[in-house]
Coordinates of C-alpha atoms in Angstrom, one line a residue:
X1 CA 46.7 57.8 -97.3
X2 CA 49.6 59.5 -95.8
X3 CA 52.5 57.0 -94.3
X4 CA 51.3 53.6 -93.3
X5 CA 53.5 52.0 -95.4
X6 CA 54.8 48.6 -94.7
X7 CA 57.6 46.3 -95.3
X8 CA 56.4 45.2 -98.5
X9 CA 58.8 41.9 -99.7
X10 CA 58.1 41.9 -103.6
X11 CA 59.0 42.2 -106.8
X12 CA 57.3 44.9 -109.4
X13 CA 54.1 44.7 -109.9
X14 CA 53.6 41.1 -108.2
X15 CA 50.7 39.4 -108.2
X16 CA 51.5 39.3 -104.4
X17 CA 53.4 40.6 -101.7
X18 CA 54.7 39.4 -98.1
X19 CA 55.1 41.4 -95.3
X20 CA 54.6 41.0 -91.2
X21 CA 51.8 41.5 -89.7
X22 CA 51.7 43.9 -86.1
X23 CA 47.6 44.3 -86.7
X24 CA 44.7 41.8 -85.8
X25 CA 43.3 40.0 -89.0
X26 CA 41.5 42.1 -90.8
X27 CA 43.0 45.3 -89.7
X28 CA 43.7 47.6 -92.4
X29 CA 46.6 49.1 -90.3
X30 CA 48.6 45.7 -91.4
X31 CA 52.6 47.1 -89.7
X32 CA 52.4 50.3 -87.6
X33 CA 56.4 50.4 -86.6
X34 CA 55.5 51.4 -83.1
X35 CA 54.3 47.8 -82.4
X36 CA 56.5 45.9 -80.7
X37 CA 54.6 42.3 -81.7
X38 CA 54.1 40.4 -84.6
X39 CA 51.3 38.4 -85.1
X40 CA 52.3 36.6 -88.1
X41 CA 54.1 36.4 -91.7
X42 CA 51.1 37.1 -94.6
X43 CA 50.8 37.0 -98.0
X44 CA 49.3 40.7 -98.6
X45 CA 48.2 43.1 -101.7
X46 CA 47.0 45.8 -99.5
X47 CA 47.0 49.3 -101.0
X48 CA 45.1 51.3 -99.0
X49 CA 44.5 51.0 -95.4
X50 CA 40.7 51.9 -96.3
X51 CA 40.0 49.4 -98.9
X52 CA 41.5 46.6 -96.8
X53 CA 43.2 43.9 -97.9
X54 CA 41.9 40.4 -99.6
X55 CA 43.4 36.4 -100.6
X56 CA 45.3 36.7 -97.3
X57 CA 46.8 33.8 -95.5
X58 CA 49.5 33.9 -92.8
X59 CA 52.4 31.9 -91.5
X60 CA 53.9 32.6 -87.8
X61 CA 56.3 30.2 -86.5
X62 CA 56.1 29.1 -82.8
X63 CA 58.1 27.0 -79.9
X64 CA 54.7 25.9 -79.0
X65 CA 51.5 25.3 -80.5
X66 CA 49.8 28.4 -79.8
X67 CA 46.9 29.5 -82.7
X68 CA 45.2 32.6 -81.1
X69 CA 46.2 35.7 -82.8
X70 CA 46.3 37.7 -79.6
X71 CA 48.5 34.9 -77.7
X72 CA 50.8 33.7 -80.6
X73 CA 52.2 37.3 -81.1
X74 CA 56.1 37.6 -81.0
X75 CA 58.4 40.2 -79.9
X76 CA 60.9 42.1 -81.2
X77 CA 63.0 44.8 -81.7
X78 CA 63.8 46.7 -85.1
X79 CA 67.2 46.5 -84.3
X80 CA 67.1 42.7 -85.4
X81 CA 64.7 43.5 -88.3
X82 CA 66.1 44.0 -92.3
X83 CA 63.1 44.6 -95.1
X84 CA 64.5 45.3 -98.2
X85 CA 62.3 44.5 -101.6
X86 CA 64.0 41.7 -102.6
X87 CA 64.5 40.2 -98.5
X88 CA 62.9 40.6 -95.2
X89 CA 64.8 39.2 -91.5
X90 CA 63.8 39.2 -88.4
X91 CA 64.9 37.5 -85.3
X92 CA 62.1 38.0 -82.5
X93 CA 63.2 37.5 -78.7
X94 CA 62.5 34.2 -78.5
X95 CA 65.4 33.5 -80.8
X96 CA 63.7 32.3 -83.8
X97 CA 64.1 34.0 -87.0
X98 CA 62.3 34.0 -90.0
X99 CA 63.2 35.2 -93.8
X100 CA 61.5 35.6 -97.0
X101 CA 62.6 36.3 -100.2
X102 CA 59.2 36.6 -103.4
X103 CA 58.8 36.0 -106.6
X104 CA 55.8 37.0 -108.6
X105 CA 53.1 34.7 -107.1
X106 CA 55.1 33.1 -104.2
X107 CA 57.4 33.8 -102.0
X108 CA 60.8 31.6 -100.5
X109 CA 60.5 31.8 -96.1
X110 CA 63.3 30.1 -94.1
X111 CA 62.2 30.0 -90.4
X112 CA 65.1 28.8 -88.1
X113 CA 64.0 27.5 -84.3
X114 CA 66.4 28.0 -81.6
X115 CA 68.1 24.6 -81.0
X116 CA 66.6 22.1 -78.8
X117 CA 63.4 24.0 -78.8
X118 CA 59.9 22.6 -80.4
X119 CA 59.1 23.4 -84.0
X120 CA 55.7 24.6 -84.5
X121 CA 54.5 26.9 -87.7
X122 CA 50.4 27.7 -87.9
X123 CA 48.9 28.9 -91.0
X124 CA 46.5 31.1 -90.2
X125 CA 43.0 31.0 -93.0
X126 CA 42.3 34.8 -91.8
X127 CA 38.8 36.3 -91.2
X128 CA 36.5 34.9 -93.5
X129 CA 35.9 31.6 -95.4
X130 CA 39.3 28.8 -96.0
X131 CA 40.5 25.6 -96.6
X132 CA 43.3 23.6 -95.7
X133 CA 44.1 19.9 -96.6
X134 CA 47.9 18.3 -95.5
X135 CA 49.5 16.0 -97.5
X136 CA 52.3 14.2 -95.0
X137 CA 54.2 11.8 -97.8
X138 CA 55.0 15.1 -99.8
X139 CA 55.2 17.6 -96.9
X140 CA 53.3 19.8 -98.4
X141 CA 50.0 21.7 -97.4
X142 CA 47.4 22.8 -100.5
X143 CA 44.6 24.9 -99.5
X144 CA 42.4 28.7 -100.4
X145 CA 41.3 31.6 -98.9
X146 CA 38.4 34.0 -100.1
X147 CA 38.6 36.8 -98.0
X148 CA 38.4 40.6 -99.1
X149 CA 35.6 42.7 -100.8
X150 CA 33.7 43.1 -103.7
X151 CA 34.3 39.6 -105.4
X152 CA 32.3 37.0 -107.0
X153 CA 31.0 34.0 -105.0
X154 CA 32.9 31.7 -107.2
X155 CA 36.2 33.5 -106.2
X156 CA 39.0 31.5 -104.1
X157 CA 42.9 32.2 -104.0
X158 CA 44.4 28.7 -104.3
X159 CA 47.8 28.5 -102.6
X160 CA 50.3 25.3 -102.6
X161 CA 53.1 25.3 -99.8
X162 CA 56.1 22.7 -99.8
X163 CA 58.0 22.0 -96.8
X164 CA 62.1 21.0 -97.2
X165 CA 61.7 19.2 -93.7
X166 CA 59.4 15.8 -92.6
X167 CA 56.4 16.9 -90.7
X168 CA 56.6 15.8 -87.1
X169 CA 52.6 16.7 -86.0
X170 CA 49.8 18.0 -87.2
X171 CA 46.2 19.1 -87.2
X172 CA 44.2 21.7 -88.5
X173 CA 42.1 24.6 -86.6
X174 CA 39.5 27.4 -86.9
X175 CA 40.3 31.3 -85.6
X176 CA 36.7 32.1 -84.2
X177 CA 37.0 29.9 -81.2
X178 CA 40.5 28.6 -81.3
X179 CA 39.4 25.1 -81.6
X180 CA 42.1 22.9 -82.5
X181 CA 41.7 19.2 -84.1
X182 CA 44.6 17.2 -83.5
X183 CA 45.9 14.8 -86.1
X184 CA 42.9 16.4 -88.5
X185 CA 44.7 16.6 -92.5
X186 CA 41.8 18.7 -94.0
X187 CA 39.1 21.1 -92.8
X188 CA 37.2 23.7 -94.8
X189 CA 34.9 26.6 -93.3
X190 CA 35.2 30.2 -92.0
X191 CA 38.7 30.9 -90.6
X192 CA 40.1 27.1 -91.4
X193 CA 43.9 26.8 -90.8
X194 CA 46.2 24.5 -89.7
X195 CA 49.7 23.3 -87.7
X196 CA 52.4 21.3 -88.2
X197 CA 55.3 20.5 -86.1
X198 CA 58.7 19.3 -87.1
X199 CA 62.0 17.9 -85.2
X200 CA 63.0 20.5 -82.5
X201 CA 65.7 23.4 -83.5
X202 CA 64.4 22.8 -87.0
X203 CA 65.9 25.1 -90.1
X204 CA 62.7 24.6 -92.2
X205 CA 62.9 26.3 -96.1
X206 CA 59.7 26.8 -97.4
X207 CA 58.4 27.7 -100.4
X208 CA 54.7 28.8 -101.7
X209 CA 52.7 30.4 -104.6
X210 CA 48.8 31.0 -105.1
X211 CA 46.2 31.4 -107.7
X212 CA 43.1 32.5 -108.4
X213 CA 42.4 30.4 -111.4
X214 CA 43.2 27.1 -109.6
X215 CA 45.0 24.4 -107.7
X216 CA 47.0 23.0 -110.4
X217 CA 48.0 26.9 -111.7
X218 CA 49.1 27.4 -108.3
X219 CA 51.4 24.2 -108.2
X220 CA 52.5 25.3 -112.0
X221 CA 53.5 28.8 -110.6
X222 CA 55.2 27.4 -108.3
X223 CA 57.2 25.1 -110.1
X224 CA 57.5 28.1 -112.2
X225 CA 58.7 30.7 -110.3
X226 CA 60.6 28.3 -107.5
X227 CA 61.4 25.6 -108.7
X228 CA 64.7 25.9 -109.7
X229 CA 66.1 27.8 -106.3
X230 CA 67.4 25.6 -103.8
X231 CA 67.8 27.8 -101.4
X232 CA 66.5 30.9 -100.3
X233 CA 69.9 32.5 -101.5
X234 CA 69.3 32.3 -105.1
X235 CA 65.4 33.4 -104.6
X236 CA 67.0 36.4 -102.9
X237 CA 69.3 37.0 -105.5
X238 CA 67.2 36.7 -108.9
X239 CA 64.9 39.6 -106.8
X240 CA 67.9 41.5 -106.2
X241 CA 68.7 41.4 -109.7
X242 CA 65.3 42.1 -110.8
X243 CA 64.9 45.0 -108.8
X244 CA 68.2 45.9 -109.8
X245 CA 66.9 46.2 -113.4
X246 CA 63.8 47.8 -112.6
X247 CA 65.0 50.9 -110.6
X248 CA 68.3 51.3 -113.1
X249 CA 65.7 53.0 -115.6
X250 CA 65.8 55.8 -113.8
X251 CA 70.0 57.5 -113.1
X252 CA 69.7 60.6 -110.8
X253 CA 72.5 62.8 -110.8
X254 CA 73.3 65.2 -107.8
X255 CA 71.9 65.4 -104.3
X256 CA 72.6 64.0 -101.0
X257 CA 72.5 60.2 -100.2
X258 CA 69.7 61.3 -97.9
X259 CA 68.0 62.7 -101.6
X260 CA 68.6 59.4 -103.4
X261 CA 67.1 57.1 -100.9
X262 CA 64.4 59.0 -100.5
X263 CA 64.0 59.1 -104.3
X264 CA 64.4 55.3 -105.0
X265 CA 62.7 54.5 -101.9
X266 CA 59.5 56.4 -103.4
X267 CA 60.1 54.9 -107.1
X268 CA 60.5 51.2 -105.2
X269 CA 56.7 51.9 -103.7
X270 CA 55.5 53.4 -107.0
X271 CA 56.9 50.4 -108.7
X272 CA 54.3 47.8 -106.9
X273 CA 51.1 48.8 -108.2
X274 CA 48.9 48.5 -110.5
X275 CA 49.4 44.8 -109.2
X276 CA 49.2 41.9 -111.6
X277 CA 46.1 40.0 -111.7
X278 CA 47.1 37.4 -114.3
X279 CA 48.8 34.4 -114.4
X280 CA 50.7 32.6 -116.6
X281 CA 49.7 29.4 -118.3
X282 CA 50.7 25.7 -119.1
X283 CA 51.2 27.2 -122.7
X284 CA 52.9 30.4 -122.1
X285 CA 50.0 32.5 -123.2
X286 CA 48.7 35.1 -120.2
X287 CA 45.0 34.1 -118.6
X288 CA 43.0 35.5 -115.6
X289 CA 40.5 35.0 -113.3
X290 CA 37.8 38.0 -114.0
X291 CA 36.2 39.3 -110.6
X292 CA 34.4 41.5 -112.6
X293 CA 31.9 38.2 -114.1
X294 CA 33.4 35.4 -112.7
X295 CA 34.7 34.0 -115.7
X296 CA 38.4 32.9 -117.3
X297 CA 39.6 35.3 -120.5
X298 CA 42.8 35.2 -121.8
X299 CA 45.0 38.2 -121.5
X300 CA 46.1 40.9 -118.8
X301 CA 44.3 42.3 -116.2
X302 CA 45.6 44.5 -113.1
X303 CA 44.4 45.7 -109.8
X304 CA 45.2 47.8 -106.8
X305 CA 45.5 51.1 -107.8
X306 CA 43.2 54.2 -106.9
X307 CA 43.0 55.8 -110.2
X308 CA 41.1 58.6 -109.3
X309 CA 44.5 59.6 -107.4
X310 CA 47.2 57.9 -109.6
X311 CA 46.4 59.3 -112.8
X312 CA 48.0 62.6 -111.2
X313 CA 51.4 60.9 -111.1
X314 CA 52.1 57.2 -111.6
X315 CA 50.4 57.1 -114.9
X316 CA 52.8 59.5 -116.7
X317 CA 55.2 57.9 -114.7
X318 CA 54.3 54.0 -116.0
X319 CA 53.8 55.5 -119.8
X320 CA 57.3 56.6 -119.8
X321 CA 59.2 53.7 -117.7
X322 CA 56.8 50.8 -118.5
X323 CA 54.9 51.9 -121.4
X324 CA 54.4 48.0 -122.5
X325 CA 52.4 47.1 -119.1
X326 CA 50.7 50.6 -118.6
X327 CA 48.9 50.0 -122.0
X328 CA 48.1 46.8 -120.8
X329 CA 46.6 48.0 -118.4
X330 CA 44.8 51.1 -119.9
X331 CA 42.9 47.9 -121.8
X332 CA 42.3 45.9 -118.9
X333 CA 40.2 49.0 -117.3
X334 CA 38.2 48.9 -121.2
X335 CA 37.9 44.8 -120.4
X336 CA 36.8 45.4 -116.8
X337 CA 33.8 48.0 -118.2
X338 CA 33.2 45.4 -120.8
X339 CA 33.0 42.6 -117.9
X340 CA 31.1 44.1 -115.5
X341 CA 29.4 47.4 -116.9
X342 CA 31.1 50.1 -115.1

């Protein structure tokens, strides 16, 4: 696909990636920069706009409790926008602003209300089947999503989010009809989400990861990956300094500074995929999730990545930057034939 790239918020070949969303759920046009409205704030692995995308779920922060897509939609003006790899800010209109900073299987958001205005944030359980249960002592919502194509039945994305700030209100809601149930703390079905308000002209931090092996690997990430950053600052700067890292491989001598954003621009989107699949367990050791038979194996497995056009390019490219990972990957494509047949 030529252009519709989007403001992918990531680190290298992360299990996910965050990004705003201009489209309607679903859409595989996820950020066309002519839009002047966004929708909401999603967790995304999209790498083609053909294939869709799949184990989405979105935040979008509100002054009041709106939940249709189509009426909830912000605006804004790239002038107030930054998306960098490591950060993403935007301010909308309305004055509120939201940030995110990732990590491997999570990412660190700030959302910032204008003061003296209501607090609301939705989390949106996207266009197929979800679940969503609120935990008010810990201010924290647990929940899944299994959207996308192609997977097993048994196949959910797990995701844990925790709140810095005391939950004011709540309830949870489905996106076919719009139906809202006030003060509801859990609902499972197709399109379940949910709402929670906090004190007006709130600063809220929050910070999420996800799984697709389960609930408690998904808090363990977390803990993992977040745990020690206190602020969105310090998430912001380990990516910074990972990215750092990742694109110093490569020192181009010569050209314009046109040439060498152009050229680390392109080596920045060739460093996201193939995506990791894996996760990391209570004992150190790699394990996945197979969607190829629905089962749990040890090792490395990767995904997103249309090998019958990236074997032209990024696979010399990855066998001489990141030979390591590349032959992990070369076996995971010998594990998925193993898996699944083909």
């Amino acid at each position: 696909t030529r252009g519709n790239t989007y403001p992918t918020t990531a680190l290298p070949f992360g299990m996910h990636t965050w990004t705003p969303q201009t489209g309607k759920n679903g859409d595989g046009w996820k950020y066309q920069y002519f839009k002047e409205h966004i929708r909401g704030f999603q967790q995304a692995h999209q790498c083609s706009s053909w294939t869709r995308d799949y184990a989405v779920f979105s935040f979008m922060p509100m002054t009041a409790l709106v939940v249709d897509e189509d009426k909830r939609e912000a605006k804004f003006s790239h002038a107030n926008e930054i998306a960098r790899p490591n950060y993403y800010k935007v301010q909308f209109d309305n004055q509120i602003t939201t940030e995110i900073s990732p990590s491997e299987r999570g990412a660190h958001l700030r959302f910032t209300y204008p003061k003296g205005e209501k607090s609301f944030l939705v989390l949106d359980g996207y266009n197929r089947t979800s679940g969503v249960k609120i935990h008010l002592k810990e201010n924290k919502i647990t929940g899944w999503v299994s959207n996308g194509q192609g997977f097993r039945n048994n196949w959910k994305s797990y995701f844990v989010i925790q709140f810095d700030q005391p939950i004011k209100s709540y309830g949870t809601w489905e996106n076919r009809n719009n139906t809202i149930s006030a003060d509801s703390l859990s609902a499972e079905g197709r399109g379940e989400g949910a709402y929670i308000e906090f004190q007006a002209g709130a600063k809220v931090q929050v910070k999420t990861a996800s799984s697709y092996i389960s609930m408690e690997q998904a808090e363990l990430n977390l803990k993992t990956e977040l745990g020690a950053d206190k602020t969105l600052e310090q998430t912001k700067a380990n990516a910074a300094a990972v990215w750092n890292k990742s694109l110093g491989k490569v020192t181009v001598e010569g050209g314009s500074k046109a040439d060498l954003e152009t050229f680390y621009s392109c080596f920045f989107r060739a460093s996201l995929f193939s995506r990791k699949f894996y996760e990391v367990g209570p004992d150190g050791k790699p394990y996945y999730f197979s969607p190829y038979d629905g089962k749990i194996h040890a090792g490395y497995i990767y995904t997103d990545t249309g090998f019958w056009d990236t074997f032209r390019a990024q696979f010399p490219l990855n066998a001489l930057i990141h030979p390591e990972m590349h032959g992990r990957y070369v076996a995971s494509m010998i594990d998925a034939y193993k898996q699944c047949g083909w």
